[in-house]
Short mmCIF file of C-alpha atoms in Angstrom, two decimals:
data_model
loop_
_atom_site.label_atom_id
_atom_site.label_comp_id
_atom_site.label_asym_id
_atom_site.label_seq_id
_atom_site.Cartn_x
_atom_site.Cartn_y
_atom_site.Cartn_z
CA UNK A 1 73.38 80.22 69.37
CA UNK A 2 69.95 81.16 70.45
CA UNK A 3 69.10 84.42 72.81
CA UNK A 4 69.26 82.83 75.63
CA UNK A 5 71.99 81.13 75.67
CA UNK A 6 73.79 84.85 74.51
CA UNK A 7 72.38 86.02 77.13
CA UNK A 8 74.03 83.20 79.67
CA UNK A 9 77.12 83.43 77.98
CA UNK A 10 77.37 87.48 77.98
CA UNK A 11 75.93 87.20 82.29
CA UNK A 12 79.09 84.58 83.31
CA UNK A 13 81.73 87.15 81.89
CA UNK A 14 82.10 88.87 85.23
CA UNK A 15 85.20 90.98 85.98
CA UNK A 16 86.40 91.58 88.96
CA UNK A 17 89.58 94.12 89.17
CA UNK A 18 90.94 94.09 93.18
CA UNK A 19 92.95 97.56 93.69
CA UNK A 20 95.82 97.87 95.69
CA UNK A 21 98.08 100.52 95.15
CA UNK A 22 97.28 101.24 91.96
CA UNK A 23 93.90 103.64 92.52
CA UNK A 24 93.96 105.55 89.86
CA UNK A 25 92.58 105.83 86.38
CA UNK A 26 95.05 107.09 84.02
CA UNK A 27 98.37 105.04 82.89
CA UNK A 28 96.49 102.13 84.85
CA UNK A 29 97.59 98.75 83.12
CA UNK A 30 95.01 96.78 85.30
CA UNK A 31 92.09 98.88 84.97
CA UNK A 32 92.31 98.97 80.87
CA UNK A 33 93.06 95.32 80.97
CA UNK A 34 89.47 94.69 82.54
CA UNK A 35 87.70 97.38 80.45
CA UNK A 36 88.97 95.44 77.39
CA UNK A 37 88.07 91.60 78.55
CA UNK A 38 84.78 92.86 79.87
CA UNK A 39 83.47 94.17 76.70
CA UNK A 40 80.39 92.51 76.26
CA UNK A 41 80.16 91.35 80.62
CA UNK A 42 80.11 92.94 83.85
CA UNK A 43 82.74 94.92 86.42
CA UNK A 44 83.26 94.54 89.80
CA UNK A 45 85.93 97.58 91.06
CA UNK A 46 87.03 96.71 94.60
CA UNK A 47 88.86 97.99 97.40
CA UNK A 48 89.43 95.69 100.23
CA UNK A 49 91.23 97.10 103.46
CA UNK A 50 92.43 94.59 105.74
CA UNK A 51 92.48 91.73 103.55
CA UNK A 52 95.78 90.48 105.28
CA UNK A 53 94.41 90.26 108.62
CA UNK A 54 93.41 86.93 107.44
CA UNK A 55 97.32 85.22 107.50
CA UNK A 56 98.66 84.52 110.37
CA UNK A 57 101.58 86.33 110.47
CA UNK A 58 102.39 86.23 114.42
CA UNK A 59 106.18 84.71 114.11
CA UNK A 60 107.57 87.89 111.68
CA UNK A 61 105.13 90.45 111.55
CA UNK A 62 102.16 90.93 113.64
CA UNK A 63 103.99 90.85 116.90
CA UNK A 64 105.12 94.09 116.37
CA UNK A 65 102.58 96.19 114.14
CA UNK A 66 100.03 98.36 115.39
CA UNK A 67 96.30 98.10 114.57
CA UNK A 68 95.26 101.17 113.64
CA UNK A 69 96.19 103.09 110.94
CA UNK A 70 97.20 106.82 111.83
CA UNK A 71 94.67 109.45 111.17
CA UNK A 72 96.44 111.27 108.32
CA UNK A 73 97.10 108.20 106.87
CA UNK A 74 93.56 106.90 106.81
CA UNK A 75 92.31 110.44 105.40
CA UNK A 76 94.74 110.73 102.39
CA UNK A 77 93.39 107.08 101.33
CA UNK A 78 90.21 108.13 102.27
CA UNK A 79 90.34 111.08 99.50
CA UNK A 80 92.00 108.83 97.08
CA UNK A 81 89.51 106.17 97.22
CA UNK A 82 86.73 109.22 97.28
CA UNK A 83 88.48 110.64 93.58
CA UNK A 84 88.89 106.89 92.17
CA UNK A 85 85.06 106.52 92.55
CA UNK A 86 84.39 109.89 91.29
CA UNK A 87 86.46 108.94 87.65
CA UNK A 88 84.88 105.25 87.53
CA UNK A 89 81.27 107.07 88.60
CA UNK A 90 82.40 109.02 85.09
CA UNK A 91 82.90 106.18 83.19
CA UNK A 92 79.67 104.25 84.22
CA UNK A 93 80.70 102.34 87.19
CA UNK A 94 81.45 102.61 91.07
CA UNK A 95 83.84 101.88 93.52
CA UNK A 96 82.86 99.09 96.08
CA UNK A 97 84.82 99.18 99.17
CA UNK A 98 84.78 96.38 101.57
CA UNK A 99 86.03 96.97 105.20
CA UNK A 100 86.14 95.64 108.73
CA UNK A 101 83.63 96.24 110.95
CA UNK A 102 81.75 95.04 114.06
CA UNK A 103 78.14 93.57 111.72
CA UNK A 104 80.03 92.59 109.28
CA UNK A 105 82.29 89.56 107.61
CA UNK A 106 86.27 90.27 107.70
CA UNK A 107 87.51 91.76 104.17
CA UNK A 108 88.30 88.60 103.02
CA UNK A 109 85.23 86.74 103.82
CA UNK A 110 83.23 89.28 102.36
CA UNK A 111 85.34 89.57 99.11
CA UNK A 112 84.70 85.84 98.83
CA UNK A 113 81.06 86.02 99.04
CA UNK A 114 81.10 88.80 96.33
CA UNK A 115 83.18 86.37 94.38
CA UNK A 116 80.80 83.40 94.29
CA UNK A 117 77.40 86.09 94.62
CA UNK A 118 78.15 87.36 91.37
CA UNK A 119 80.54 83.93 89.67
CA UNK A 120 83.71 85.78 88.73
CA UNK A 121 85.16 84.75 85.75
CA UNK A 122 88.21 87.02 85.73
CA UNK A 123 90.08 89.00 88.25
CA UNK A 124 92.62 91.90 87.65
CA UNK A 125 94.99 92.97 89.95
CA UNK A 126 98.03 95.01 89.89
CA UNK A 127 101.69 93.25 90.53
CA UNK A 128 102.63 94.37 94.01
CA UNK A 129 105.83 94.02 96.19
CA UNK A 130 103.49 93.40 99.40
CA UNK A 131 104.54 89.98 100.60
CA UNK A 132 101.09 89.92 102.48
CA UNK A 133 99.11 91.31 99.81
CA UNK A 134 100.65 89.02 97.55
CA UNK A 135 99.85 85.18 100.13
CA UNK A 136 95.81 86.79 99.87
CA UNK A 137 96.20 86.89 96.03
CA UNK A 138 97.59 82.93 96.73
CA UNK A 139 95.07 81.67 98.92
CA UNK A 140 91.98 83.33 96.15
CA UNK A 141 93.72 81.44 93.86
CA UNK A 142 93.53 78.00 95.75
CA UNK A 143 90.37 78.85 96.62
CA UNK A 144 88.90 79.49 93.41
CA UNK A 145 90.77 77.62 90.61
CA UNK A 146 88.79 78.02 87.80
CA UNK A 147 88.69 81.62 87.57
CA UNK A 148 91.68 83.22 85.27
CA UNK A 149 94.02 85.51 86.75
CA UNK A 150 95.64 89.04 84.62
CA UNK A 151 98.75 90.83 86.46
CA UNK A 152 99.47 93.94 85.26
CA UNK A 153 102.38 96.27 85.90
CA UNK A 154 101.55 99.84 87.14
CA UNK A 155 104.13 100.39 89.97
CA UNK A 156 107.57 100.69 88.58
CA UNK A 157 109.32 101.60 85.67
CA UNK A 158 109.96 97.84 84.73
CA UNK A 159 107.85 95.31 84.57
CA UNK A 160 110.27 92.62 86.00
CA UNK A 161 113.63 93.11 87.65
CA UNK A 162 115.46 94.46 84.85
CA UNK A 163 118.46 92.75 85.88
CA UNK A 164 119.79 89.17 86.20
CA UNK A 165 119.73 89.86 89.89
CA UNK A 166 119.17 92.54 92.36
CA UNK A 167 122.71 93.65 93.44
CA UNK A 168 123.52 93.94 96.95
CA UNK A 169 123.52 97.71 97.02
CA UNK A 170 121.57 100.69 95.57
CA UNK A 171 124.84 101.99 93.91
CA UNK A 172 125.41 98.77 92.44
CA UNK A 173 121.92 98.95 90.69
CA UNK A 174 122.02 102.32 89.91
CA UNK A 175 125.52 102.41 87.79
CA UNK A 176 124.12 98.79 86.16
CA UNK A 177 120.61 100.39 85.53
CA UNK A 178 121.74 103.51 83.86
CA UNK A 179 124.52 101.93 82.05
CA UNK A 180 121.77 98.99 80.65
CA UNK A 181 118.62 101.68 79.98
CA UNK A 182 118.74 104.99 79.92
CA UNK A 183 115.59 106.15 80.64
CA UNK A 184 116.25 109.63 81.52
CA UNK A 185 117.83 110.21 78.13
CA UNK A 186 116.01 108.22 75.88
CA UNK A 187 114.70 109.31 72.65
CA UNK A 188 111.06 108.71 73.11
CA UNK A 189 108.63 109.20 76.51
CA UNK A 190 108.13 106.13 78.73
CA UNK A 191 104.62 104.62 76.85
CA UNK A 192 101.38 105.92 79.25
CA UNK A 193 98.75 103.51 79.00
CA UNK A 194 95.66 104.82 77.76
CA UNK A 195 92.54 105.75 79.89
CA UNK A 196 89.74 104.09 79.32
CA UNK A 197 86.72 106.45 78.07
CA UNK A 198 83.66 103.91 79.48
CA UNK A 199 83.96 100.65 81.74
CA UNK A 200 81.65 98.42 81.51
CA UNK A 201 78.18 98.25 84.47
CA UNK A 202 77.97 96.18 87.24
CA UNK A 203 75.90 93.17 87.38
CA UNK A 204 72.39 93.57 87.55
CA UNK A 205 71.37 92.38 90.83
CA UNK A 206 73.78 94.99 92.39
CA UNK A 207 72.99 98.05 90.40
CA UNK A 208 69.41 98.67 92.50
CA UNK A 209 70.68 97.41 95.66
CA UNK A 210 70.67 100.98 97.33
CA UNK A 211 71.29 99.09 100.48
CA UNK A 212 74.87 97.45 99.64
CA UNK A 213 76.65 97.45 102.41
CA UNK A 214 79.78 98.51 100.62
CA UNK A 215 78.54 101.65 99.45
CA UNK A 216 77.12 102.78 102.58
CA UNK A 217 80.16 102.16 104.71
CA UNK A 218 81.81 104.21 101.83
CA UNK A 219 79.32 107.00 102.61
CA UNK A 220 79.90 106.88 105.90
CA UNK A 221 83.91 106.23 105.86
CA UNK A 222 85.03 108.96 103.55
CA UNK A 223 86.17 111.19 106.45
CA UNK A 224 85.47 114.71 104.44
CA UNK A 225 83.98 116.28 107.46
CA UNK A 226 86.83 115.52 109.52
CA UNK A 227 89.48 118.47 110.32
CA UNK A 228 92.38 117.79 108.24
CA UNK A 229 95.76 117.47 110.31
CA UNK A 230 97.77 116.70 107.04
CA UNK A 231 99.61 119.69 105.13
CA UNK A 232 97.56 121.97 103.75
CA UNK A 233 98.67 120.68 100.28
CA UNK A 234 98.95 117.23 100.61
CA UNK A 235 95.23 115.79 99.22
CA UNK A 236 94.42 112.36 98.44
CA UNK A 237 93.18 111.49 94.90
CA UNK A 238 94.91 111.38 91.64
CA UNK A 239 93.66 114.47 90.68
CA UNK A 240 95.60 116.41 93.01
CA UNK A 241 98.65 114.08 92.46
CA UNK A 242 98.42 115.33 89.13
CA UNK A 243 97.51 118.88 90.18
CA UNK A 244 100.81 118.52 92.32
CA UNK A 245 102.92 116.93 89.71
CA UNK A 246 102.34 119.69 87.28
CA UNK A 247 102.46 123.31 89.84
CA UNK A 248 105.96 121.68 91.01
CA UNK A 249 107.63 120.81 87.82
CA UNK A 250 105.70 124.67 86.57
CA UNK A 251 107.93 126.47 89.52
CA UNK A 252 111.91 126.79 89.57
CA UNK A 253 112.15 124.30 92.65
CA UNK A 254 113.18 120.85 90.37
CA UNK A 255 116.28 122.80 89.49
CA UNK A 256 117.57 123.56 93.13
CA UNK A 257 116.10 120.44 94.29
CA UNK A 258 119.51 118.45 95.66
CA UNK A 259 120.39 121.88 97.75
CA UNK A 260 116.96 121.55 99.23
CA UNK A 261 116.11 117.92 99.94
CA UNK A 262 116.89 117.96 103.10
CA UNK A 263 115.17 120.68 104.69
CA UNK A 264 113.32 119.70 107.72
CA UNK A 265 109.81 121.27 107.12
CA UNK A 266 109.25 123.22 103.66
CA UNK A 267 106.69 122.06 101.24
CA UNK A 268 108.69 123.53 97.74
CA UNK A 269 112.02 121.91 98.87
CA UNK A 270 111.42 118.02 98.07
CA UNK A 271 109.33 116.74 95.63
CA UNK A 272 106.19 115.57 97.66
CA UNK A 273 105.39 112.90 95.25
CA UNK A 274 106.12 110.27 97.56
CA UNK A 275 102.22 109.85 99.07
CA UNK A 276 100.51 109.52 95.52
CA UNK A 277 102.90 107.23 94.28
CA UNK A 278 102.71 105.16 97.34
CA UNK A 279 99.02 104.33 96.75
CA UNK A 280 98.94 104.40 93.20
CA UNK A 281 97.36 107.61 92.54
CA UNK A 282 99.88 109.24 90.77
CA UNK A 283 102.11 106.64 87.84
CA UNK A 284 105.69 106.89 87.86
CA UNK A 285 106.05 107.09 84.13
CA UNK A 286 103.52 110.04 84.02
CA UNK A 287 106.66 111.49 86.96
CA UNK A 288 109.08 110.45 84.59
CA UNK A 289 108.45 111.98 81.78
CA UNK A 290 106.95 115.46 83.10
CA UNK A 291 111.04 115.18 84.96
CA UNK A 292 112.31 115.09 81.01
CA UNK A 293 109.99 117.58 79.67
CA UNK A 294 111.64 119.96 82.14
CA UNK A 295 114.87 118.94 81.68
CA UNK A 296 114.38 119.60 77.67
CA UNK A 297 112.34 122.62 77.92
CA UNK A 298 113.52 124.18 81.41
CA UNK A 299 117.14 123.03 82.51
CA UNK A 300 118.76 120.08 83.11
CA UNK A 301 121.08 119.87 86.11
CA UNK A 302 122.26 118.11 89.32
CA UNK A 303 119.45 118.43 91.15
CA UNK A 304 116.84 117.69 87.81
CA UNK A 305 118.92 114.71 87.57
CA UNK A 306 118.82 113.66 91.98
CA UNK A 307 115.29 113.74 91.24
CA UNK A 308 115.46 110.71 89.03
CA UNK A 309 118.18 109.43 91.08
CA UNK A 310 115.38 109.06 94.33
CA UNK A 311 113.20 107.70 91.60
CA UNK A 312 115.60 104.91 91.13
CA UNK A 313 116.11 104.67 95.23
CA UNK A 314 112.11 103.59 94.94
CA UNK A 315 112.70 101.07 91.90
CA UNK A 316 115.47 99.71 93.62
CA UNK A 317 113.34 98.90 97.00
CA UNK A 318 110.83 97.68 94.86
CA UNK A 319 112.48 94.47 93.87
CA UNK A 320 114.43 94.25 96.96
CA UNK A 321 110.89 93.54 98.36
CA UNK A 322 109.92 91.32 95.61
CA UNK A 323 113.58 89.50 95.99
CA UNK A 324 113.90 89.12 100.12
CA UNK A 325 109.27 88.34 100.86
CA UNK A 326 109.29 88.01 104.23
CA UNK A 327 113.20 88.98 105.43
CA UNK A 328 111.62 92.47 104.89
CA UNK A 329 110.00 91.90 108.32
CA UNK A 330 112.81 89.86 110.07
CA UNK A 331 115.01 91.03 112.56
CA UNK A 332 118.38 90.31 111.11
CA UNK A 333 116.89 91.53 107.84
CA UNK A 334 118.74 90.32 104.83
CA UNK A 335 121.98 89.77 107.08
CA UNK A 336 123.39 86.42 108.74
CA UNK A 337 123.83 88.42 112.10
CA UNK A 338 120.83 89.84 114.71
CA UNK A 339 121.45 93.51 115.68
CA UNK A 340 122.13 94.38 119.16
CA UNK A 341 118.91 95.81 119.96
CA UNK A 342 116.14 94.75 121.54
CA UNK A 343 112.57 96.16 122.87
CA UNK A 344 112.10 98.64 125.93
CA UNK A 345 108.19 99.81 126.56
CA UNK A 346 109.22 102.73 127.97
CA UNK A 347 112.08 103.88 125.68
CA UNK A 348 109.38 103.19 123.20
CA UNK A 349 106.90 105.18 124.45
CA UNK A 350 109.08 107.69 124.63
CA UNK A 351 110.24 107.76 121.40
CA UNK A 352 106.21 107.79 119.84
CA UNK A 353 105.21 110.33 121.73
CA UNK A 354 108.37 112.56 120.85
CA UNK A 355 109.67 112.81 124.89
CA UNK A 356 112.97 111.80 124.80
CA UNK A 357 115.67 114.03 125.86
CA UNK A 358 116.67 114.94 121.93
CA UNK A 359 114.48 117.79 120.37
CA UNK A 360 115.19 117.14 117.17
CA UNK A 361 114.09 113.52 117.35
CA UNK A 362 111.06 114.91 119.05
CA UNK A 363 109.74 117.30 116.77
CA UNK A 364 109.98 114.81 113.64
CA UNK A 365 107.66 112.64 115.88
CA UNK A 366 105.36 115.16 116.87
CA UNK A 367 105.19 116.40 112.96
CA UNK A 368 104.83 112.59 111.96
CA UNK A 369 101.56 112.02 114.36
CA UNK A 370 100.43 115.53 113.19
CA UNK A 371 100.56 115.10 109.95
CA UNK A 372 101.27 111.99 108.54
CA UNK A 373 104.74 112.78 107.43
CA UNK A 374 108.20 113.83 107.45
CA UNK A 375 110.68 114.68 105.93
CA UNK A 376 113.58 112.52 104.56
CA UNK A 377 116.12 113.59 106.66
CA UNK A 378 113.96 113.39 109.56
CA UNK A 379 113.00 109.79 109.10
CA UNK A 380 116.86 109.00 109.04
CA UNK A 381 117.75 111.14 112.44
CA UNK A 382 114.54 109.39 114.55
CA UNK A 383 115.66 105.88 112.83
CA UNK A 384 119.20 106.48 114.12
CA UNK A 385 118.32 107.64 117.28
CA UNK A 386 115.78 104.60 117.61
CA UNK A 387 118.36 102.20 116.73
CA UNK A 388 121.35 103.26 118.26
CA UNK A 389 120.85 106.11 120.82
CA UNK A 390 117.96 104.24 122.31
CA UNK A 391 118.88 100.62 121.27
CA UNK A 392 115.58 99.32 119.98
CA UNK A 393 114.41 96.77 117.92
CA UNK A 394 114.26 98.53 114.51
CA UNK A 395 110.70 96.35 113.90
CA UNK A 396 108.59 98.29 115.89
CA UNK A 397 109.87 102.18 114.55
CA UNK A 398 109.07 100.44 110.84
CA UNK A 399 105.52 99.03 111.98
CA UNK A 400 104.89 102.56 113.22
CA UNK A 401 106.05 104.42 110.44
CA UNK A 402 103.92 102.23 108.31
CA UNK A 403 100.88 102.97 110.45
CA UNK A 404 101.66 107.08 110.07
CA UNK A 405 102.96 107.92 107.30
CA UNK A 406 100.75 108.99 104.15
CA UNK A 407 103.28 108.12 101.55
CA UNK A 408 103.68 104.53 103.42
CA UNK A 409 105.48 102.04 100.78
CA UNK A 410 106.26 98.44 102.07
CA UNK A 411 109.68 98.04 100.20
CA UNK A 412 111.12 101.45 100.32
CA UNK A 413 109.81 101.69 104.44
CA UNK A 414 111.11 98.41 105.42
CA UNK A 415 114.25 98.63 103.53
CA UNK A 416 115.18 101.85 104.86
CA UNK A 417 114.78 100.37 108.28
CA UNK A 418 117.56 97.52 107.57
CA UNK A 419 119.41 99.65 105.78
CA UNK A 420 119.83 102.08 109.08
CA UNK A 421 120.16 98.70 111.40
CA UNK A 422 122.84 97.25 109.62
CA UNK A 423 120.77 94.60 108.37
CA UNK A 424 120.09 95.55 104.66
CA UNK A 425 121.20 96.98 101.66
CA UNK A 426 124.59 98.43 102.83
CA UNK A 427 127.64 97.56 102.63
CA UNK A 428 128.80 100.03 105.13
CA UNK A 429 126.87 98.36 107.95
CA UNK A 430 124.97 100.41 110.62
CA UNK A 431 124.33 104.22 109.89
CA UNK A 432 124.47 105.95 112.35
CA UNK A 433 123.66 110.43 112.70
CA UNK A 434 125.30 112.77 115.56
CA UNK A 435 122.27 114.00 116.60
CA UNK A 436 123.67 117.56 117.85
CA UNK A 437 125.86 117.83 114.96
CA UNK A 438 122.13 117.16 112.44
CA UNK A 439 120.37 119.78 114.40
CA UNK A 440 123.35 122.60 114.05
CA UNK A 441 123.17 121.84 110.35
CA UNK A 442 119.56 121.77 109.70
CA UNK A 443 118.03 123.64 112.22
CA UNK A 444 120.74 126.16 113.59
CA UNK A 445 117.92 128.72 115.16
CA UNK A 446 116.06 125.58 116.40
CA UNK A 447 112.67 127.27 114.52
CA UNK A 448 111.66 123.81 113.67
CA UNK A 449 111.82 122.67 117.40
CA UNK A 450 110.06 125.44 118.28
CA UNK A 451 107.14 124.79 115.41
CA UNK A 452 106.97 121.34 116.65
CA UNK A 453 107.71 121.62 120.67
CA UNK A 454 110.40 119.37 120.72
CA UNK A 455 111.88 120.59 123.78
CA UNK A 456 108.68 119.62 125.69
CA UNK A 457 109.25 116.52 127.63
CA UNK A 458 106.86 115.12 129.99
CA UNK A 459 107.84 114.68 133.56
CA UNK A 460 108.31 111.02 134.94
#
């Protein structure tokens, strides 16, 4: 083979690795999948927002979402995507991050014109239980035919549904999951995949472009001079997932953590992990198997052992996603029967802007826009109330719980909604909370409402 044609052969091996919720470097299947098949070839590292504004959507899902995502929201991706460039920067490459925006190309036109710009060979992405996510990954595929596809698992703690089929209830899949593997127990760690040490450069033509529009909208998108309205502990990035995952499981709160769970507003008393494993920054094995180190070297009990239980409460949403598509976003769910709810503007508005006439619903809502999350229990008392006290269709609290919350996950989110609307995973049928009953219990001096003005109620 002559120089050249090296040469020609070593320019068309052009990688192109599309993150999703998966931005991180360590234990990242996808990323060391495209350091190894780009070798002696080029790396594209993307991250598209909005790519699914392209489908249209309007019959089950668009109807009822909301543009915009929520400020905290947008700022904890923000400083994940900011750390993901920082480690790829490290090991000789850069983040490009395509966006929406007024003078420019949707996401998905201009992740098509990088596609053909630079003639991808290869593209890496991440298995995902985003229905949406997952019809974009279809239609690149139609569209370009000739370039080979590599799906990687980095999400869960399978890579397939690790049963024959998903049983209709968590319970169901716990007892059959910890009967069939016994990961909590087993003799050796879950295997972490290795990080790579170097990646290789982007293509030539886009390493002096100073002007590429994707890094300057980065530049001028990362948000750090913004005031932060999230917790003062809750920082994008997989570095601070990590920092996070190591000061908990270094304190005493893993072994009180069942009594604790369902505090209203205390950072030590739940597990916080929820945000950086929604977006990929921090790996469930990695969570995994810092939960059995402590249980070896610390203690193991109850609550060590509820924290892999809610571990499993993820996994299990997971393939319920992945098993139901698009009955996540239907209105009679997974069920053969519509709820008896249906959509009220001003009951609505009511319930966003946390003014109804219950103050605990109304200082969960007024921490959620805040901050970008809440607690556990506190999603389940505003779902109920939602659903049942106010009689609303359960659609539009999920669409604005996606748009909110930083530790937004599609199946764990959506399947909670059914779940508490009597149109999901539960046998029981419709859950439903006694809202003065939940306030005695959890907030008996009413210091949360006071934190969060829930008795403020605007006048009609």
């Amino acid at each position: 083979m002559s120089n050249q044609a090296a040469n020609n052969s070593e320019n068309n091996n052009v990688t192109l690795v599309l993150f999703h919720n998966d931005l991180r470097v360590a234990d990242n299947a996808t990323l060391l999948k495209a350091s190894k098949i780009s070798t002696d070839g080029k790396l594209l590292l993307v991250y598209a927002s909005s790519l699914t504004d392209i489908l249209d959507n309007k019959d089950h899902y668009d109807a009822y979402r909301y543009e915009a995502m929520g400020q905290a929201r947008q700022q904890f991706l923000h400083e994940s995507l900011a750390d993901l460039n920082a480690s790829l920067i490290q090991r000789g490459n850069r983040l490009l991050y395509l966006q929406k925006n007024l003078a420019a190309l949707d996401t998905f036109a201009q992740l098509s014109e990088l596609i053909e710009q630079q003639q991808v060979t290869d593209i890496c992405i991440s298995q995902t239980a985003d229905y949406n996510q997952n019809k974009v990954y279809d239609l690149l595929q139609v569209k370009y035919p000739k370039i080979q596809w590599h799906v990687q698992t980095t999400a869960t703690l399978f890579d397939g549904l690790p049963l024959e089929h998903l049983p209709k209830s968590f319970t169901q899949f716990r007892k059959q999951i910890e009967t069939d593997y016994d990961l909590l127990h087993a003799e050796k760690d879950i295997a972490i995949y290795p990080t790579p040490e170097s990646l290789a450069p982007l293509p030539e033509n886009m390493q002096s472009r100073d002007e590429c529009f994707f890094e300057s909208q980065w530049s001028n998108e990362a948000g750090r001079d913004k005031p932060s309205q999230q917790p003062s502990s809750f920082r994008g990035g997989e570095l601070n997932g990590l920092t996070h995952l190591y000061t908990y499981f270094g304190s005493d709160a893993p072994s009180t953590y069942k009594t604790t769970r369902n505090t209203l507003d205390d950072w030590t008393h739940s597990t916080k992990f929820s945000a950086w494993l929604a977006n990929g920054s921090l790996s469930v094995n990695t969570v995994l198997n810092r939960l059995r180190r402590y249980e070896r070297d610390i203690i193991a009990n109850d609550s060590t052992y509820w924290i892999w239980f809610e571990l499993l409460w993820r996994e299990y949403f997971y393939w319920y996603a992945v098993t139901h598509q698009q009955k996540l976003f239907w209105f009679k769910g997974i069920a053969q029967h519509a709820p008896s709810t249906q959509l009220d503007e001003n009951l609505l508005a009511q319930w966003k802007s946390g003014t109804t006439q219950y103050p605990i619903v109304n200082a969960c809502m007024n921490q959620l826009r805040t901050t970008g999350y809440m607690s556990n229990r506190g999603r389940q008392l505003v779902a109920s109330c939602f659903i049942h006290e106010l009689g609303l269709d359960w659609r539009y609290g999920a669409a604005y719980f996606e748009q909110h919350l930083v530790d937004y996950d599609v199946g764990s989110n959506w399947g909670n909604w059914q779940y508490l609307a009597g149109v999901g995973a539960d046998p029981r049928g419709c859950r439903q909370f006694n809202l003065d009953k939940q306030t005695q219990q959890y907030d008996p001096n009413g210091e949360f409402i006071r934190q969060w003005q829930g008795n403020t109620q605007k006048s009609d």
